[in-house]
Amino acid sequence: TASASTANVCLNASSQNTSLAYSATTGAPTTYSIVWNASPTNSFVAVTNASLPASPITVAVPANIAAGTYTGTLTVTNVNGCTSTGTPFTVTVNPLPTITASASTANVCFSVSSQNTSLAYSATTGAPTTYSIVWNASPTNSFVAVTNASLPASPITVAVPANTAVGTYTGTLRVTNANGCISSGTPFTVTVNPLPTITASASTANV
């Protein structure tokens, strides 16, 4: 008795595996086979008389397969050469979420205290719920990475550490949805501007 679907996966440029659970067998099957529906077009590879493992069965998902739902049919065979009727199941490949963010935050000025700036974004797809930011190590900085924080309405608040040197710093923003799918990285910059200076005389003109 196989599940109606595998564990869902996310669109991926690399090949990956998912799992098809089953709960019971009769007739002592020893091997399994899988054939795939031709529609939608896909590059899943049929499996023929592979050794039947303990649950779950590992299902290979090809690299770059389009988001969508694909149907396979599972059969099992025993030592007598008897083959079960086919059990259909589905593999769902979820699209990656996206976010359209500004190329840079609002600029800030050098400060001996910590401060915040804002990163605006204008659109999302795939219903992201959390965001993460990692920072380039160069130029040297003490920006703190953010991991799976709740995604607010635009803008995202970005913390700028105290005494961050004047310069431009690059972060990479990613968002994640409830399916666990993670967007590609969106780079953005934070510019810390120098304070203005003035060199004044030590005294006014005498009167």
PDB file of C-alpha atoms in Angstrom:
ATOM      1  CA  THR A   1       0.000   0.000   0.000  1.00  0.00           C
ATOM      2  CA  ALA A   2       1.862   3.061  -1.245  1.00  0.00           C
ATOM      3  CA  SER A   3       1.221   6.706  -0.462  1.00  0.00           C
ATOM      4  CA  ALA A   4      -0.675   8.697  -3.058  1.00  0.00           C
ATOM      5  CA  SER A   5       2.257  11.083  -3.381  1.00  0.00           C
ATOM      6  CA  THR A   6       5.920  11.444  -2.548  1.00  0.00           C
ATOM      7  CA  ALA A   7       7.324  14.100  -0.275  1.00  0.00           C
ATOM      8  CA  ASN A   8       7.192  17.351  -2.248  1.00  0.00           C
ATOM      9  CA  VAL A   9      10.385  18.870  -3.630  1.00  0.00           C
ATOM     10  CA  CYS A  10      11.427  22.299  -4.855  1.00  0.00           C
ATOM     11  CA  LEU A  11      12.667  23.276  -8.303  1.00  0.00           C
ATOM     12  CA  ASN A  12      16.393  22.595  -8.398  1.00  0.00           C
ATOM     13  CA  ALA A  13      19.186  22.944 -10.935  1.00  0.00           C
ATOM     14  CA  SER A  14      20.668  19.729  -9.542  1.00  0.00           C
ATOM     15  CA  SER A  15      19.193  16.253  -9.402  1.00  0.00           C
ATOM     16  CA  GLN A  16      17.587  15.349  -6.096  1.00  0.00           C
ATOM     17  CA  ASN A  17      15.694  12.550  -4.381  1.00  0.00           C
ATOM     18  CA  THR A  18      12.303  12.322  -2.761  1.00  0.00           C
ATOM     19  CA  SER A  19      10.638   9.450  -0.920  1.00  0.00           C
ATOM     20  CA  LEU A  20       7.544   7.327  -1.497  1.00  0.00           C
ATOM     21  CA  ALA A  21       6.301   5.700   1.675  1.00  0.00           C
ATOM     22  CA  TYR A  22       4.443   2.403   1.761  1.00  0.00           C
ATOM     23  CA  SER A  23       2.798   0.690   4.693  1.00  0.00           C
ATOM     24  CA  ALA A  24       2.078  -2.931   3.812  1.00  0.00           C
ATOM     25  CA  THR A  25       2.767  -5.647   1.261  1.00  0.00           C
ATOM     26  CA  THR A  26       1.279  -9.056   0.589  1.00  0.00           C
ATOM     27  CA  GLY A  27       2.643 -11.937  -1.473  1.00  0.00           C
ATOM     28  CA  ALA A  28       6.273 -11.255  -0.501  1.00  0.00           C
ATOM     29  CA  PRO A  29       7.316  -8.848  -3.274  1.00  0.00           C
ATOM     30  CA  THR A  30      11.073  -8.522  -3.724  1.00  0.00           C
ATOM     31  CA  THR A  31      11.452  -5.988  -6.538  1.00  0.00           C
ATOM     32  CA  TYR A  32       9.686  -2.872  -7.737  1.00  0.00           C
ATOM     33  CA  SER A  33       9.281  -1.003 -11.001  1.00  0.00           C
ATOM     34  CA  ILE A  34       8.128   2.523 -11.822  1.00  0.00           C
ATOM     35  CA  VAL A  35       6.938   3.902 -15.143  1.00  0.00           C
ATOM     36  CA  TRP A  36       6.153   7.578 -15.716  1.00  0.00           C
ATOM     37  CA  ASN A  37       3.332   9.279 -17.568  1.00  0.00           C
ATOM     38  CA  ALA A  38       4.639  11.137 -20.612  1.00  0.00           C
ATOM     39  CA  SER A  39       2.531  14.216 -19.809  1.00  0.00           C
ATOM     40  CA  PRO A  40       3.542  16.724 -18.658  1.00  0.00           C
ATOM     41  CA  THR A  41       6.814  16.338 -20.569  1.00  0.00           C
ATOM     42  CA  ASN A  42       9.545  15.170 -18.224  1.00  0.00           C
ATOM     43  CA  SER A  43      12.874  13.374 -17.948  1.00  0.00           C
ATOM     44  CA  PHE A  44      12.038  10.978 -15.106  1.00  0.00           C
ATOM     45  CA  VAL A  45      13.752   7.632 -15.666  1.00  0.00           C
ATOM     46  CA  ALA A  46      11.810   4.379 -15.429  1.00  0.00           C
ATOM     47  CA  VAL A  47      12.881   1.856 -12.796  1.00  0.00           C
ATOM     48  CA  THR A  48      12.751  -1.845 -13.669  1.00  0.00           C
ATOM     49  CA  ASN A  49      12.884  -4.666 -11.132  1.00  0.00           C
ATOM     50  CA  ALA A  50      14.983  -2.827  -8.557  1.00  0.00           C
ATOM     51  CA  SER A  51      15.356  -4.482  -5.158  1.00  0.00           C
ATOM     52  CA  LEU A  52      12.447  -3.427  -2.928  1.00  0.00           C
ATOM     53  CA  PRO A  53      13.798  -1.586   0.134  1.00  0.00           C
ATOM     54  CA  ALA A  54      12.082  -1.108   3.450  1.00  0.00           C
ATOM     55  CA  SER A  55       9.765   1.911   3.267  1.00  0.00           C
ATOM     56  CA  PRO A  56      10.264   4.489   1.880  1.00  0.00           C
ATOM     57  CA  ILE A  57      11.256   3.975  -1.734  1.00  0.00           C
ATOM     58  CA  THR A  58      13.710   6.598  -3.010  1.00  0.00           C
ATOM     59  CA  VAL A  59      12.498   8.375  -6.140  1.00  0.00           C
ATOM     60  CA  ALA A  60      15.059  10.245  -8.257  1.00  0.00           C
ATOM     61  CA  VAL A  61      13.979  13.681  -9.487  1.00  0.00           C
ATOM     62  CA  PRO A  62      15.971  14.920 -12.509  1.00  0.00           C
ATOM     63  CA  ALA A  63      17.794  18.251 -12.525  1.00  0.00           C
ATOM     64  CA  ASN A  64      15.925  21.283 -13.834  1.00  0.00           C
ATOM     65  CA  ILE A  65      12.579  19.532 -14.119  1.00  0.00           C
ATOM     66  CA  ALA A  66       9.839  22.137 -14.426  1.00  0.00           C
ATOM     67  CA  ALA A  67       7.541  22.952 -11.540  1.00  0.00           C
ATOM     68  CA  GLY A  68       4.434  20.791 -11.763  1.00  0.00           C
ATOM     69  CA  THR A  69       2.900  17.477 -10.753  1.00  0.00           C
ATOM     70  CA  TYR A  70       4.113  14.249 -12.362  1.00  0.00           C
ATOM     71  CA  THR A  71       2.502  10.817 -12.175  1.00  0.00           C
ATOM     72  CA  GLY A  72       4.298   7.508 -11.811  1.00  0.00           C
ATOM     73  CA  THR A  73       2.918   4.004 -11.537  1.00  0.00           C
ATOM     74  CA  LEU A  74       4.466   1.562  -9.066  1.00  0.00           C
ATOM     75  CA  THR A  75       4.356  -2.208  -9.426  1.00  0.00           C
ATOM     76  CA  VAL A  76       5.992  -4.914  -7.305  1.00  0.00           C
ATOM     77  CA  THR A  77       7.020  -8.433  -8.276  1.00  0.00           C
ATOM     78  CA  ASN A  78       7.681 -11.532  -6.172  1.00  0.00           C
ATOM     79  CA  VAL A  79       9.963 -14.548  -6.650  1.00  0.00           C
ATOM     80  CA  ASN A  80       7.192 -16.361  -8.501  1.00  0.00           C
ATOM     81  CA  GLY A  81       7.335 -13.680 -11.186  1.00  0.00           C
ATOM     82  CA  CYS A  82       3.883 -12.409 -10.264  1.00  0.00           C
ATOM     83  CA  THR A  83       3.462  -8.646 -10.686  1.00  0.00           C
ATOM     84  CA  SER A  84       0.984  -6.457  -8.827  1.00  0.00           C
ATOM     85  CA  THR A  85      -1.519  -4.159 -10.442  1.00  0.00           C
ATOM     86  CA  GLY A  86      -0.170  -0.650 -10.845  1.00  0.00           C
ATOM     87  CA  THR A  87      -0.427   1.875  -8.013  1.00  0.00           C
ATOM     88  CA  PRO A  88      -0.327   5.469  -9.271  1.00  0.00           C
ATOM     89  CA  PHE A  89       1.404   8.171  -7.252  1.00  0.00           C
ATOM     90  CA  THR A  90       2.434  11.763  -7.856  1.00  0.00           C
ATOM     91  CA  VAL A  91       5.588  13.827  -7.439  1.00  0.00           C
ATOM     92  CA  THR A  92       5.034  17.558  -7.009  1.00  0.00           C
ATOM     93  CA  VAL A  93       7.873  19.941  -7.882  1.00  0.00           C
ATOM     94  CA  ASN A  94       7.145  23.308  -6.303  1.00  0.00           C
ATOM     95  CA  PRO A  95       8.322  26.580  -7.882  1.00  0.00           C
ATOM     96  CA  LEU A  96      10.846  28.701  -6.028  1.00  0.00           C
ATOM     97  CA  PRO A  97       9.496  31.867  -4.442  1.00  0.00           C
ATOM     98  CA  THR A  98      10.780  35.208  -5.721  1.00  0.00           C
ATOM     99  CA  ILE A  99      11.169  38.710  -4.351  1.00  0.00           C
ATOM    100  CA  THR A 100      11.843  41.923  -6.264  1.00  0.00           C
ATOM    101  CA  ALA A 101      13.964  44.054  -3.969  1.00  0.00           C
ATOM    102  CA  SER A 102      15.619  47.433  -4.410  1.00  0.00           C
ATOM    103  CA  ALA A 103      19.267  47.393  -5.439  1.00  0.00           C
ATOM    104  CA  SER A 104      20.199  49.298  -2.300  1.00  0.00           C
ATOM    105  CA  THR A 105      18.878  50.308   1.078  1.00  0.00           C
ATOM    106  CA  ALA A 106      18.278  53.887   2.122  1.00  0.00           C
ATOM    107  CA  ASN A 107      21.732  55.376   2.730  1.00  0.00           C
ATOM    108  CA  VAL A 108      22.935  56.040   6.279  1.00  0.00           C
ATOM    109  CA  CYS A 109      25.636  58.188   7.817  1.00  0.00           C
ATOM    110  CA  PHE A 110      28.528  56.984   9.935  1.00  0.00           C
ATOM    111  CA  SER A 111      27.453  56.597  13.557  1.00  0.00           C
ATOM    112  CA  VAL A 112      29.048  55.461  16.792  1.00  0.00           C
ATOM    113  CA  SER A 113      25.667  53.930  17.659  1.00  0.00           C
ATOM    114  CA  SER A 114      23.842  51.106  15.939  1.00  0.00           C
ATOM    115  CA  GLN A 115      21.141  52.223  13.523  1.00  0.00           C
ATOM    116  CA  ASN A 116      18.624  50.850  11.066  1.00  0.00           C
ATOM    117  CA  THR A 117      18.035  51.360   7.385  1.00  0.00           C
ATOM    118  CA  SER A 118      15.336  49.999   5.094  1.00  0.00           C
ATOM    119  CA  LEU A 119      15.303  47.743   2.036  1.00  0.00           C
ATOM    120  CA  ALA A 120      12.185  48.196  -0.064  1.00  0.00           C
ATOM    121  CA  TYR A 121      10.661  45.454  -2.167  1.00  0.00           C
ATOM    122  CA  SER A 122       7.843  45.660  -4.663  1.00  0.00           C
ATOM    123  CA  ALA A 123       6.649  42.151  -5.435  1.00  0.00           C
ATOM    124  CA  THR A 124       6.832  38.519  -4.390  1.00  0.00           C
ATOM    125  CA  THR A 125       5.688  35.243  -5.932  1.00  0.00           C
ATOM    126  CA  GLY A 126       5.292  31.820  -4.389  1.00  0.00           C
ATOM    127  CA  ALA A 127       4.007  33.171  -1.044  1.00  0.00           C
ATOM    128  CA  PRO A 128       7.289  33.591   0.853  1.00  0.00           C
ATOM    129  CA  THR A 129       6.904  33.807   4.617  1.00  0.00           C
ATOM    130  CA  THR A 130      10.464  34.280   5.875  1.00  0.00           C
ATOM    131  CA  TYR A 131      13.663  35.973   4.729  1.00  0.00           C
ATOM    132  CA  SER A 132      17.385  35.510   5.273  1.00  0.00           C
ATOM    133  CA  ILE A 133      20.349  37.811   4.635  1.00  0.00           C
ATOM    134  CA  VAL A 134      24.014  36.905   4.397  1.00  0.00           C
ATOM    135  CA  TRP A 135      26.779  39.497   4.080  1.00  0.00           C
ATOM    136  CA  ASN A 136      29.892  39.594   1.934  1.00  0.00           C
ATOM    137  CA  ALA A 137      33.008  39.400   4.081  1.00  0.00           C
ATOM    138  CA  SER A 138      34.678  42.225   2.128  1.00  0.00           C
ATOM    139  CA  PRO A 139      35.022  44.991   3.042  1.00  0.00           C
ATOM    140  CA  THR A 140      35.477  43.811   6.633  1.00  0.00           C
ATOM    141  CA  ASN A 141      32.331  44.417   8.640  1.00  0.00           C
ATOM    142  CA  SER A 142      30.282  43.289  11.614  1.00  0.00           C
ATOM    143  CA  PHE A 143      26.892  43.016   9.919  1.00  0.00           C
ATOM    144  CA  VAL A 144      24.947  40.093  11.408  1.00  0.00           C
ATOM    145  CA  ALA A 145      23.345  37.454   9.210  1.00  0.00           C
ATOM    146  CA  VAL A 146      19.568  37.031   9.414  1.00  0.00           C
ATOM    147  CA  THR A 147      18.113  33.524   9.204  1.00  0.00           C
ATOM    148  CA  ASN A 148      14.456  32.761   8.493  1.00  0.00           C
ATOM    149  CA  ALA A 149      13.016  35.899  10.051  1.00  0.00           C
ATOM    150  CA  SER A 150       9.338  36.592   9.448  1.00  0.00           C
ATOM    151  CA  LEU A 151       8.942  38.544   6.187  1.00  0.00           C
ATOM    152  CA  PRO A 152       7.299  41.920   6.909  1.00  0.00           C
ATOM    153  CA  ALA A 153       5.419  44.104   4.506  1.00  0.00           C
ATOM    154  CA  SER A 154       7.874  46.273   2.579  1.00  0.00           C
ATOM    155  CA  PRO A 155      10.337  47.573   3.618  1.00  0.00           C
ATOM    156  CA  ILE A 156      12.632  45.111   5.383  1.00  0.00           C
ATOM    157  CA  THR A 157      14.544  46.677   8.289  1.00  0.00           C
ATOM    158  CA  VAL A 158      18.314  46.209   8.015  1.00  0.00           C
ATOM    159  CA  ALA A 159      20.448  46.663  11.136  1.00  0.00           C
ATOM    160  CA  VAL A 160      23.683  48.625  10.699  1.00  0.00           C
ATOM    161  CA  PRO A 161      26.210  47.960  13.484  1.00  0.00           C
ATOM    162  CA  ALA A 162      27.720  50.769  15.516  1.00  0.00           C
ATOM    163  CA  ASN A 163      30.976  52.212  14.154  1.00  0.00           C
ATOM    164  CA  THR A 164      30.592  50.565  10.751  1.00  0.00           C
ATOM    165  CA  ALA A 165      33.250  52.187   8.612  1.00  0.00           C
ATOM    166  CA  VAL A 166      32.334  54.440   5.733  1.00  0.00           C
ATOM    167  CA  GLY A 167      31.870  52.336   2.603  1.00  0.00           C
ATOM    168  CA  THR A 168      29.486  50.154   0.636  1.00  0.00           C
ATOM    169  CA  TYR A 169      28.537  46.704   1.888  1.00  0.00           C
ATOM    170  CA  THR A 170      26.795  43.923  -0.011  1.00  0.00           C
ATOM    171  CA  GLY A 171      24.157  41.583   1.361  1.00  0.00           C
ATOM    172  CA  THR A 172      22.235  38.795  -0.347  1.00  0.00           C
ATOM    173  CA  LEU A 173      18.532  38.397   0.340  1.00  0.00           C
ATOM    174  CA  ARG A 174      16.641  35.111   0.030  1.00  0.00           C
ATOM    175  CA  VAL A 175      13.044  34.271   0.873  1.00  0.00           C
ATOM    176  CA  THR A 176      11.479  30.937   1.824  1.00  0.00           C
ATOM    177  CA  ASN A 177       7.886  29.750   1.603  1.00  0.00           C
ATOM    178  CA  ALA A 178       5.809  27.227   3.542  1.00  0.00           C
ATOM    179  CA  ASN A 179       6.948  24.428   1.198  1.00  0.00           C
ATOM    180  CA  GLY A 180      10.543  25.039   2.277  1.00  0.00           C
ATOM    181  CA  CYS A 181      11.460  26.338  -1.182  1.00  0.00           C
ATOM    182  CA  ILE A 182      14.142  29.041  -1.167  1.00  0.00           C
ATOM    183  CA  SER A 183      14.513  31.784  -3.754  1.00  0.00           C
ATOM    184  CA  SER A 184      17.684  32.523  -5.635  1.00  0.00           C
ATOM    185  CA  GLY A 185      19.781  35.219  -3.997  1.00  0.00           C
ATOM    186  CA  THR A 186      19.067  38.896  -4.608  1.00  0.00           C
ATOM    187  CA  PRO A 187      22.107  41.119  -3.912  1.00  0.00           C
ATOM    188  CA  PHE A 188      21.718  44.612  -2.478  1.00  0.00           C
ATOM    189  CA  THR A 189      24.017  47.238  -1.009  1.00  0.00           C
ATOM    190  CA  VAL A 190      24.147  49.370   2.117  1.00  0.00           C
ATOM    191  CA  THR A 191      26.149  52.599   1.833  1.00  0.00           C
ATOM    192  CA  VAL A 192      27.510  54.264   4.946  1.00  0.00           C
ATOM    193  CA  ASN A 193      28.325  57.876   4.132  1.00  0.00           C
ATOM    194  CA  PRO A 194      31.035  59.955   5.869  1.00  0.00           C
ATOM    195  CA  LEU A 195      30.047  62.783   8.187  1.00  0.00           C
ATOM    196  CA  PRO A 196      30.696  66.274   6.827  1.00  0.00           C
ATOM    197  CA  THR A 197      33.474  68.299   8.444  1.00  0.00           C
ATOM    198  CA  ILE A 198      34.353  71.930   8.792  1.00  0.00           C
ATOM    199  CA  THR A 199      37.635  73.505   9.867  1.00  0.00           C
ATOM    200  CA  ALA A 200      36.882  76.767  11.654  1.00  0.00           C
ATOM    201  CA  SER A 201      39.245  79.365  13.104  1.00  0.00           C
ATOM    202  CA  ALA A 202      39.965  79.060  16.793  1.00  0.00           C
ATOM    203  CA  SER A 203      38.410  82.468  17.381  1.00  0.00           C
ATOM    204  CA  THR A 204      36.329  85.108  15.721  1.00  0.00           C
ATOM    205  CA  ALA A 205      37.760  88.449  14.614  1.00  0.00           C
ATOM    206  CA  ASN A 206      38.256  90.709  17.630  1.00  0.00           C
ATOM    207  CA  VAL A 207      35.772  93.510  18.162  1.00  0.00           C
TER     208      VAL A 207
END
